[in-house]
Amino acid sequence: MSASSPFSCLVLDDDLLVRDLAVGFVEQIPSLTLAGSYDDPLPAFEHLARTPVDLLITDIELPRLNGLDLVRALRQPPLVVFMTSHPQYALPTYDLDAVDFLVKPLRFDRFLRAIDKALLLLRARAASPAVPEPTPSPLADTDAFFIRTEFQYLKLRYADVAYVEAMRDFVKVHLLDGTVHITLVSLKHMEEQLPAALFVRTHRSYLVNAQHIAAVTAQDVRVGKVDVPLGHTFRESVLEQVVQQRLLSRHPGKAS
């Protein structure tokens, strides 16, 4: 599919009013084409397994199979925007690399923001050639690196990078000034090539510039004004690399 062609979208919700509202929103967006709408997750699963789509907009609480388990069951899930009346479901959607999380009742302006995120990712994917990633090799010991984004090779300074966010087969590089660049490189390969002394993994989906971490809690790290998730398995290494070497003691010179 070319970057200018409409992207296919499927809507799933067992509430007729919500489903019709979401379908109506989709039909107002020229960059999307509706591939189908369902009130039952099992026919929707069969559709997605048989005819993949670019974007799935789905409720979470569904009969027989909830939206989270539906996405987990798909061999190659599309980008996903979740809808729900229960905000407590937001955290599990992080592990599924959801594009966004919409709390009902749906509003068109908020829906449009979620779709704009999805379209940004879909266009980046369409503009990038589907070629295997090269074998990772350490970057030269300089103050900058290059990424391929859309139709150019872009030079970025390490000091300007706030954090890197995984989005399936590509990553979003967030800069301190709020700029975001998308490149078709996995977070694993990004971590292997960026300097380990500067960048620390805080979550399965996040790599953070340690120099810009302003605070660490049990659940997240603060980078500028953004709270980035801190996974339980990464907490000890983050504390060791970022905090402990610079932590002021109540009793200097004594072992803690």
mmCIF file of C-alpha atoms in Angstrom:
data_model
loop_
_atom_site.group_PDB
_atom_site.id
_atom_site.type_symbol
_atom_site.label_atom_id
_atom_site.label_comp_id
_atom_site.label_asym_id
_atom_site.label_seq_id
_atom_site.Cartn_x
_atom_site.Cartn_y
_atom_site.Cartn_z
ATOM 1 C CA MET A 1 0.000 0.000 0.000
ATOM 2 C CA SER A 2 1.290 3.457 -0.846
ATOM 3 C CA ALA A 3 1.530 6.110 1.820
ATOM 4 C CA SER A 4 -1.278 8.061 0.062
ATOM 5 C CA SER A 5 -3.809 5.177 -0.067
ATOM 6 C CA PRO A 6 -6.491 4.861 2.636
ATOM 7 C CA PHE A 7 -5.633 2.454 5.445
ATOM 8 C CA SER A 8 -8.086 -0.320 6.303
ATOM 9 C CA CYS A 9 -9.814 -0.254 9.669
ATOM 10 C CA LEU A 10 -12.020 -2.664 11.615
ATOM 11 C CA VAL A 11 -14.335 -1.648 14.486
ATOM 12 C CA LEU A 12 -15.354 -4.059 17.269
ATOM 13 C CA ASP A 13 -17.805 -3.252 20.075
ATOM 14 C CA ASP A 14 -20.811 -5.165 21.416
ATOM 15 C CA ASP A 15 -22.629 -1.911 22.223
ATOM 16 C CA LEU A 16 -24.567 -0.919 19.098
ATOM 17 C CA LEU A 17 -24.576 2.812 19.899
ATOM 18 C CA VAL A 18 -20.805 2.937 20.539
ATOM 19 C CA ARG A 19 -20.077 0.807 17.475
ATOM 20 C CA ASP A 20 -22.198 2.987 15.206
ATOM 21 C CA LEU A 21 -20.597 6.118 16.661
ATOM 22 C CA ALA A 22 -17.063 4.764 16.049
ATOM 23 C CA VAL A 23 -18.002 3.676 12.519
ATOM 24 C CA GLY A 24 -19.399 7.146 11.850
ATOM 25 C CA PHE A 25 -16.162 8.721 13.094
ATOM 26 C CA VAL A 26 -14.079 6.433 10.853
ATOM 27 C CA GLU A 27 -16.210 7.308 7.826
ATOM 28 C CA GLN A 28 -15.419 11.005 8.358
ATOM 29 C CA ILE A 29 -11.649 10.408 8.064
ATOM 30 C CA PRO A 30 -10.503 10.278 4.399
ATOM 31 C CA SER A 31 -7.292 8.395 5.249
ATOM 32 C CA LEU A 32 -9.265 5.422 6.616
ATOM 33 C CA THR A 33 -11.516 2.933 4.873
ATOM 34 C CA LEU A 34 -13.867 0.735 6.907
ATOM 35 C CA ALA A 35 -13.101 -2.956 6.383
ATOM 36 C CA GLY A 36 -15.911 -4.106 8.669
ATOM 37 C CA SER A 37 -17.600 -3.733 12.036
ATOM 38 C CA TYR A 38 -18.497 -6.471 14.517
ATOM 39 C CA ASP A 39 -20.325 -6.939 17.811
ATOM 40 C CA ASP A 40 -18.740 -10.338 18.492
ATOM 41 C CA PRO A 41 -14.967 -10.903 18.926
ATOM 42 C CA LEU A 42 -14.914 -14.387 17.359
ATOM 43 C CA PRO A 43 -16.116 -13.362 13.854
ATOM 44 C CA ALA A 44 -13.813 -10.343 14.158
ATOM 45 C CA PHE A 45 -10.906 -12.670 14.976
ATOM 46 C CA GLU A 46 -11.683 -14.808 11.917
ATOM 47 C CA HIS A 47 -11.787 -11.678 9.732
ATOM 48 C CA LEU A 48 -8.435 -10.467 11.041
ATOM 49 C CA ALA A 49 -6.818 -13.889 10.658
ATOM 50 C CA ARG A 50 -8.156 -14.250 7.110
ATOM 51 C CA THR A 51 -7.884 -10.658 5.873
ATOM 52 C CA PRO A 52 -5.488 -8.487 7.929
ATOM 53 C CA VAL A 53 -6.262 -4.798 8.356
ATOM 54 C CA ASP A 54 -4.027 -1.845 9.209
ATOM 55 C CA LEU A 55 -5.904 -0.656 12.289
ATOM 56 C CA LEU A 56 -8.223 -2.298 14.826
ATOM 57 C CA ILE A 57 -10.473 -0.129 17.017
ATOM 58 C CA THR A 58 -11.861 -2.370 19.719
ATOM 59 C CA ASP A 59 -13.696 -2.426 23.013
ATOM 60 C CA ILE A 60 -12.019 -4.326 25.847
ATOM 61 C CA GLU A 61 -14.971 -5.852 27.708
ATOM 62 C CA LEU A 62 -16.556 -8.186 25.152
ATOM 63 C CA PRO A 63 -18.509 -11.454 25.394
ATOM 64 C CA ARG A 64 -16.510 -14.725 25.306
ATOM 65 C CA LEU A 65 -13.156 -13.045 24.511
ATOM 66 C CA ASN A 66 -12.044 -9.619 25.721
ATOM 67 C CA GLY A 67 -10.252 -7.182 23.445
ATOM 68 C CA LEU A 68 -6.881 -7.653 25.141
ATOM 69 C CA ASP A 69 -6.952 -11.431 24.673
ATOM 70 C CA LEU A 70 -8.157 -11.022 21.100
ATOM 71 C CA VAL A 71 -5.080 -8.984 20.221
ATOM 72 C CA ARG A 72 -2.792 -11.431 22.063
ATOM 73 C CA ALA A 73 -4.294 -14.303 20.079
ATOM 74 C CA LEU A 74 -3.562 -12.763 16.687
ATOM 75 C CA ARG A 75 -0.399 -14.014 15.014
ATOM 76 C CA GLN A 76 0.261 -10.632 13.372
ATOM 77 C CA PRO A 77 -1.967 -8.054 15.073
ATOM 78 C CA PRO A 78 -2.573 -4.688 13.419
ATOM 79 C CA LEU A 79 -2.094 -1.379 15.172
ATOM 80 C CA VAL A 80 -4.732 -1.131 17.896
ATOM 81 C CA VAL A 81 -6.763 1.638 19.518
ATOM 82 C CA PHE A 82 -8.653 0.371 22.569
ATOM 83 C CA MET A 83 -12.001 1.745 23.769
ATOM 84 C CA THR A 84 -13.428 1.125 27.249
ATOM 85 C CA SER A 85 -15.555 2.561 30.026
ATOM 86 C CA HIS A 86 -12.977 1.415 32.592
ATOM 87 C CA PRO A 87 -9.751 3.485 32.823
ATOM 88 C CA GLN A 88 -8.035 0.785 34.922
ATOM 89 C CA TYR A 89 -7.472 -1.182 31.720
ATOM 90 C CA ALA A 90 -4.975 1.418 30.496
ATOM 91 C CA LEU A 91 -1.911 -0.305 32.006
ATOM 92 C CA PRO A 92 -2.348 -3.710 30.274
ATOM 93 C CA THR A 93 -2.591 -1.976 26.897
ATOM 94 C CA TYR A 94 1.027 -0.756 27.279
ATOM 95 C CA ASP A 95 2.276 -4.337 26.992
ATOM 96 C CA LEU A 96 0.399 -4.722 23.701
ATOM 97 C CA ASP A 97 1.974 -1.585 22.188
ATOM 98 C CA ALA A 98 -1.457 -0.009 21.764
ATOM 99 C CA VAL A 99 -1.499 3.223 19.778
ATOM 100 C CA ASP A 100 -3.966 4.818 22.175
ATOM 101 C CA PHE A 101 -6.577 4.183 24.857
ATOM 102 C CA LEU A 102 -9.975 5.899 24.597
ATOM 103 C CA VAL A 103 -12.308 6.208 27.572
ATOM 104 C CA LYS A 104 -16.022 6.204 26.757
ATOM 105 C CA PRO A 105 -18.117 8.154 26.013
ATOM 106 C CA LEU A 106 -16.262 8.755 22.760
ATOM 107 C CA ARG A 107 -15.584 12.303 21.618
ATOM 108 C CA PHE A 108 -14.648 13.003 18.025
ATOM 109 C CA ASP A 109 -11.761 15.350 18.895
ATOM 110 C CA ARG A 110 -10.157 12.727 21.173
ATOM 111 C CA PHE A 111 -10.880 9.964 18.652
ATOM 112 C CA LEU A 112 -9.205 12.044 15.948
ATOM 113 C CA ARG A 113 -6.062 12.453 18.067
ATOM 114 C CA ALA A 114 -5.808 8.682 18.452
ATOM 115 C CA ILE A 115 -6.275 8.139 14.718
ATOM 116 C CA ASP A 116 -3.667 10.794 13.951
ATOM 117 C CA LYS A 117 -1.123 8.803 16.003
ATOM 118 C CA ALA A 118 -2.043 5.628 14.143
ATOM 119 C CA LEU A 119 -1.799 7.303 10.734
ATOM 120 C CA LEU A 120 1.630 8.709 11.594
ATOM 121 C CA LEU A 121 2.874 5.189 12.351
ATOM 122 C CA LEU A 122 1.163 3.624 9.336
ATOM 123 C CA ARG A 123 2.572 6.221 6.930
ATOM 124 C CA ALA A 124 6.061 5.759 8.347
ATOM 125 C CA ARG A 125 5.747 2.005 7.867
ATOM 126 C CA ALA A 126 4.447 2.425 4.302
ATOM 127 C CA ALA A 127 7.287 4.815 3.422
ATOM 128 C CA SER A 128 10.015 2.500 4.729
ATOM 129 C CA PRO A 129 11.229 -0.372 2.541
ATOM 130 C CA ALA A 130 10.612 -3.841 3.958
ATOM 131 C CA VAL A 131 14.248 -4.924 4.153
ATOM 132 C CA PRO A 132 15.974 -6.955 6.877
ATOM 133 C CA GLU A 133 17.739 -4.978 9.573
ATOM 134 C CA PRO A 134 21.521 -5.028 9.221
ATOM 135 C CA THR A 135 23.586 -6.876 11.773
ATOM 136 C CA PRO A 136 24.017 -4.467 14.680
ATOM 137 C CA SER A 137 27.446 -2.952 15.138
ATOM 138 C CA PRO A 138 28.577 -0.488 17.790
ATOM 139 C CA LEU A 139 28.262 3.140 16.832
ATOM 140 C CA ALA A 140 31.361 5.247 16.629
ATOM 141 C CA ASP A 141 32.280 7.069 19.793
ATOM 142 C CA THR A 142 30.918 10.450 18.716
ATOM 143 C CA ASP A 143 28.195 12.732 20.067
ATOM 144 C CA ALA A 144 25.631 11.863 17.395
ATOM 145 C CA PHE A 145 24.095 9.092 15.294
ATOM 146 C CA PHE A 146 21.952 8.749 12.168
ATOM 147 C CA ILE A 147 18.514 7.207 11.688
ATOM 148 C CA ARG A 148 16.576 6.592 8.518
ATOM 149 C CA THR A 149 13.222 8.358 8.658
ATOM 150 C CA GLU A 150 10.872 8.597 5.678
ATOM 151 C CA PHE A 151 13.063 9.712 2.761
ATOM 152 C CA GLN A 152 16.179 10.931 4.534
ATOM 153 C CA TYR A 153 19.030 9.990 6.854
ATOM 154 C CA LEU A 154 18.671 12.218 9.884
ATOM 155 C CA LYS A 155 21.496 13.065 12.285
ATOM 156 C CA LEU A 156 20.546 13.221 15.968
ATOM 157 C CA ARG A 157 22.702 14.250 18.927
ATOM 158 C CA TYR A 158 22.666 11.873 21.891
ATOM 159 C CA ALA A 159 22.155 14.847 24.212
ATOM 160 C CA ASP A 160 18.958 15.831 22.378
ATOM 161 C CA VAL A 161 17.284 12.428 22.796
ATOM 162 C CA ALA A 162 14.935 12.115 25.780
ATOM 163 C CA TYR A 163 13.768 8.525 25.264
ATOM 164 C CA VAL A 164 13.025 5.898 22.640
ATOM 165 C CA GLU A 165 9.656 4.128 22.486
ATOM 166 C CA ALA A 166 9.022 0.768 20.828
ATOM 167 C CA MET A 167 6.074 0.479 18.441
ATOM 168 C CA ARG A 168 6.155 -3.101 17.108
ATOM 169 C CA ASP A 169 8.717 -3.270 14.249
ATOM 170 C CA PHE A 170 9.838 0.358 14.527
ATOM 171 C CA VAL A 171 10.628 2.933 17.218
ATOM 172 C CA LYS A 172 9.691 6.515 18.022
ATOM 173 C CA VAL A 173 12.660 8.686 19.029
ATOM 174 C CA HIS A 174 11.427 11.440 21.358
ATOM 175 C CA LEU A 175 13.609 14.541 21.546
ATOM 176 C CA LEU A 176 13.767 16.998 24.434
ATOM 177 C CA ASP A 177 12.025 19.700 22.391
ATOM 178 C CA GLY A 178 8.995 17.460 21.833
ATOM 179 C CA THR A 179 9.892 16.426 18.288
ATOM 180 C CA VAL A 180 9.264 12.766 17.464
ATOM 181 C CA HIS A 181 11.013 10.802 14.694
ATOM 182 C CA ILE A 182 10.001 7.302 13.566
ATOM 183 C CA THR A 183 12.475 4.786 12.171
ATOM 184 C CA LEU A 184 12.196 1.148 11.132
ATOM 185 C CA VAL A 185 14.592 -0.320 13.717
ATOM 186 C CA SER A 186 13.655 -2.576 16.623
ATOM 187 C CA LEU A 187 14.188 -1.330 20.178
ATOM 188 C CA LYS A 188 16.484 -4.308 20.797
ATOM 189 C CA HIS A 189 18.811 -3.274 17.971
ATOM 190 C CA MET A 190 18.571 0.370 19.017
ATOM 191 C CA GLU A 191 19.685 -0.575 22.538
ATOM 192 C CA GLU A 192 22.564 -2.684 21.214
ATOM 193 C CA GLN A 193 23.932 0.226 19.164
ATOM 194 C CA LEU A 194 23.414 3.232 21.445
ATOM 195 C CA PRO A 195 26.018 3.850 24.196
ATOM 196 C CA ALA A 196 25.143 1.776 27.260
ATOM 197 C CA ALA A 197 26.650 4.464 29.481
ATOM 198 C CA LEU A 198 24.025 6.951 28.260
ATOM 199 C CA PHE A 199 20.893 4.937 27.586
ATOM 200 C CA VAL A 200 19.136 2.689 30.091
ATOM 201 C CA ARG A 201 16.212 0.306 29.528
ATOM 202 C CA THR A 202 13.331 1.144 31.873
ATOM 203 C CA HIS A 203 10.636 -1.044 30.336
ATOM 204 C CA ARG A 204 10.258 -3.615 27.580
ATOM 205 C CA SER A 205 9.046 -0.758 25.378
ATOM 206 C CA TYR A 206 11.253 2.150 26.547
ATOM 207 C CA LEU A 207 14.908 3.154 26.393
ATOM 208 C CA VAL A 208 15.727 6.361 28.251
ATOM 209 C CA ASN A 209 18.628 8.814 28.148
ATOM 210 C CA ALA A 210 19.925 8.493 31.719
ATOM 211 C CA GLN A 211 21.279 12.051 31.680
ATOM 212 C CA HIS A 212 17.749 13.438 31.442
ATOM 213 C CA ILE A 213 16.113 11.383 34.210
ATOM 214 C CA ALA A 214 14.871 13.853 36.826
ATOM 215 C CA ALA A 215 13.107 11.446 39.202
ATOM 216 C CA VAL A 216 12.599 7.723 39.784
ATOM 217 C CA THR A 217 9.575 6.148 41.480
ATOM 218 C CA ALA A 218 8.454 2.552 41.863
ATOM 219 C CA GLN A 219 6.380 2.802 38.671
ATOM 220 C CA ASP A 220 8.093 5.297 36.377
ATOM 221 C CA VAL A 221 10.973 7.646 35.628
ATOM 222 C CA ARG A 222 10.475 11.313 34.866
ATOM 223 C CA VAL A 223 12.129 12.671 31.749
ATOM 224 C CA GLY A 224 11.391 16.368 31.441
ATOM 225 C CA LYS A 225 7.607 16.590 31.919
ATOM 226 C CA VAL A 226 6.959 13.015 30.780
ATOM 227 C CA ASP A 227 6.594 9.983 33.051
ATOM 228 C CA VAL A 228 8.023 6.925 31.296
ATOM 229 C CA PRO A 229 7.012 3.473 32.657
ATOM 230 C CA LEU A 230 9.512 1.640 34.853
ATOM 231 C CA GLY A 231 9.093 -2.124 34.635
ATOM 232 C CA HIS A 232 9.662 -4.266 37.713
ATOM 233 C CA THR A 233 12.414 -6.311 36.038
ATOM 234 C CA PHE A 234 14.349 -3.161 35.068
ATOM 235 C CA ARG A 235 14.004 -1.217 38.348
ATOM 236 C CA GLU A 236 17.152 -2.547 40.042
ATOM 237 C CA SER A 237 19.425 -1.839 37.067
ATOM 238 C CA VAL A 238 17.959 1.666 36.657
ATOM 239 C CA LEU A 239 18.554 2.466 40.322
ATOM 240 C CA GLU A 240 22.101 1.137 40.116
ATOM 241 C CA GLN A 241 23.006 2.990 36.916
ATOM 242 C CA VAL A 242 21.161 6.257 37.494
ATOM 243 C CA VAL A 243 20.701 6.801 41.232
ATOM 244 C CA GLN A 244 23.067 4.890 43.507
ATOM 245 C CA GLN A 245 26.341 6.317 42.201
ATOM 246 C CA ARG A 246 25.041 9.860 42.838
ATOM 247 C CA LEU A 247 22.921 9.317 45.941
ATOM 248 C CA LEU A 248 23.885 11.547 48.858
ATOM 249 C CA SER A 249 24.205 9.605 52.106
ATOM 250 C CA ARG A 250 23.169 10.615 55.607
ATOM 251 C CA HIS A 251 26.532 9.269 56.794
ATOM 252 C CA PRO A 252 29.230 9.986 54.213
ATOM 253 C CA GLY A 253 32.065 7.510 54.286
ATOM 254 C CA LYS A 254 30.002 4.747 55.935
ATOM 255 C CA ALA A 255 28.687 1.750 54.099
ATOM 256 C CA SER A 256 24.943 1.962 53.519
#
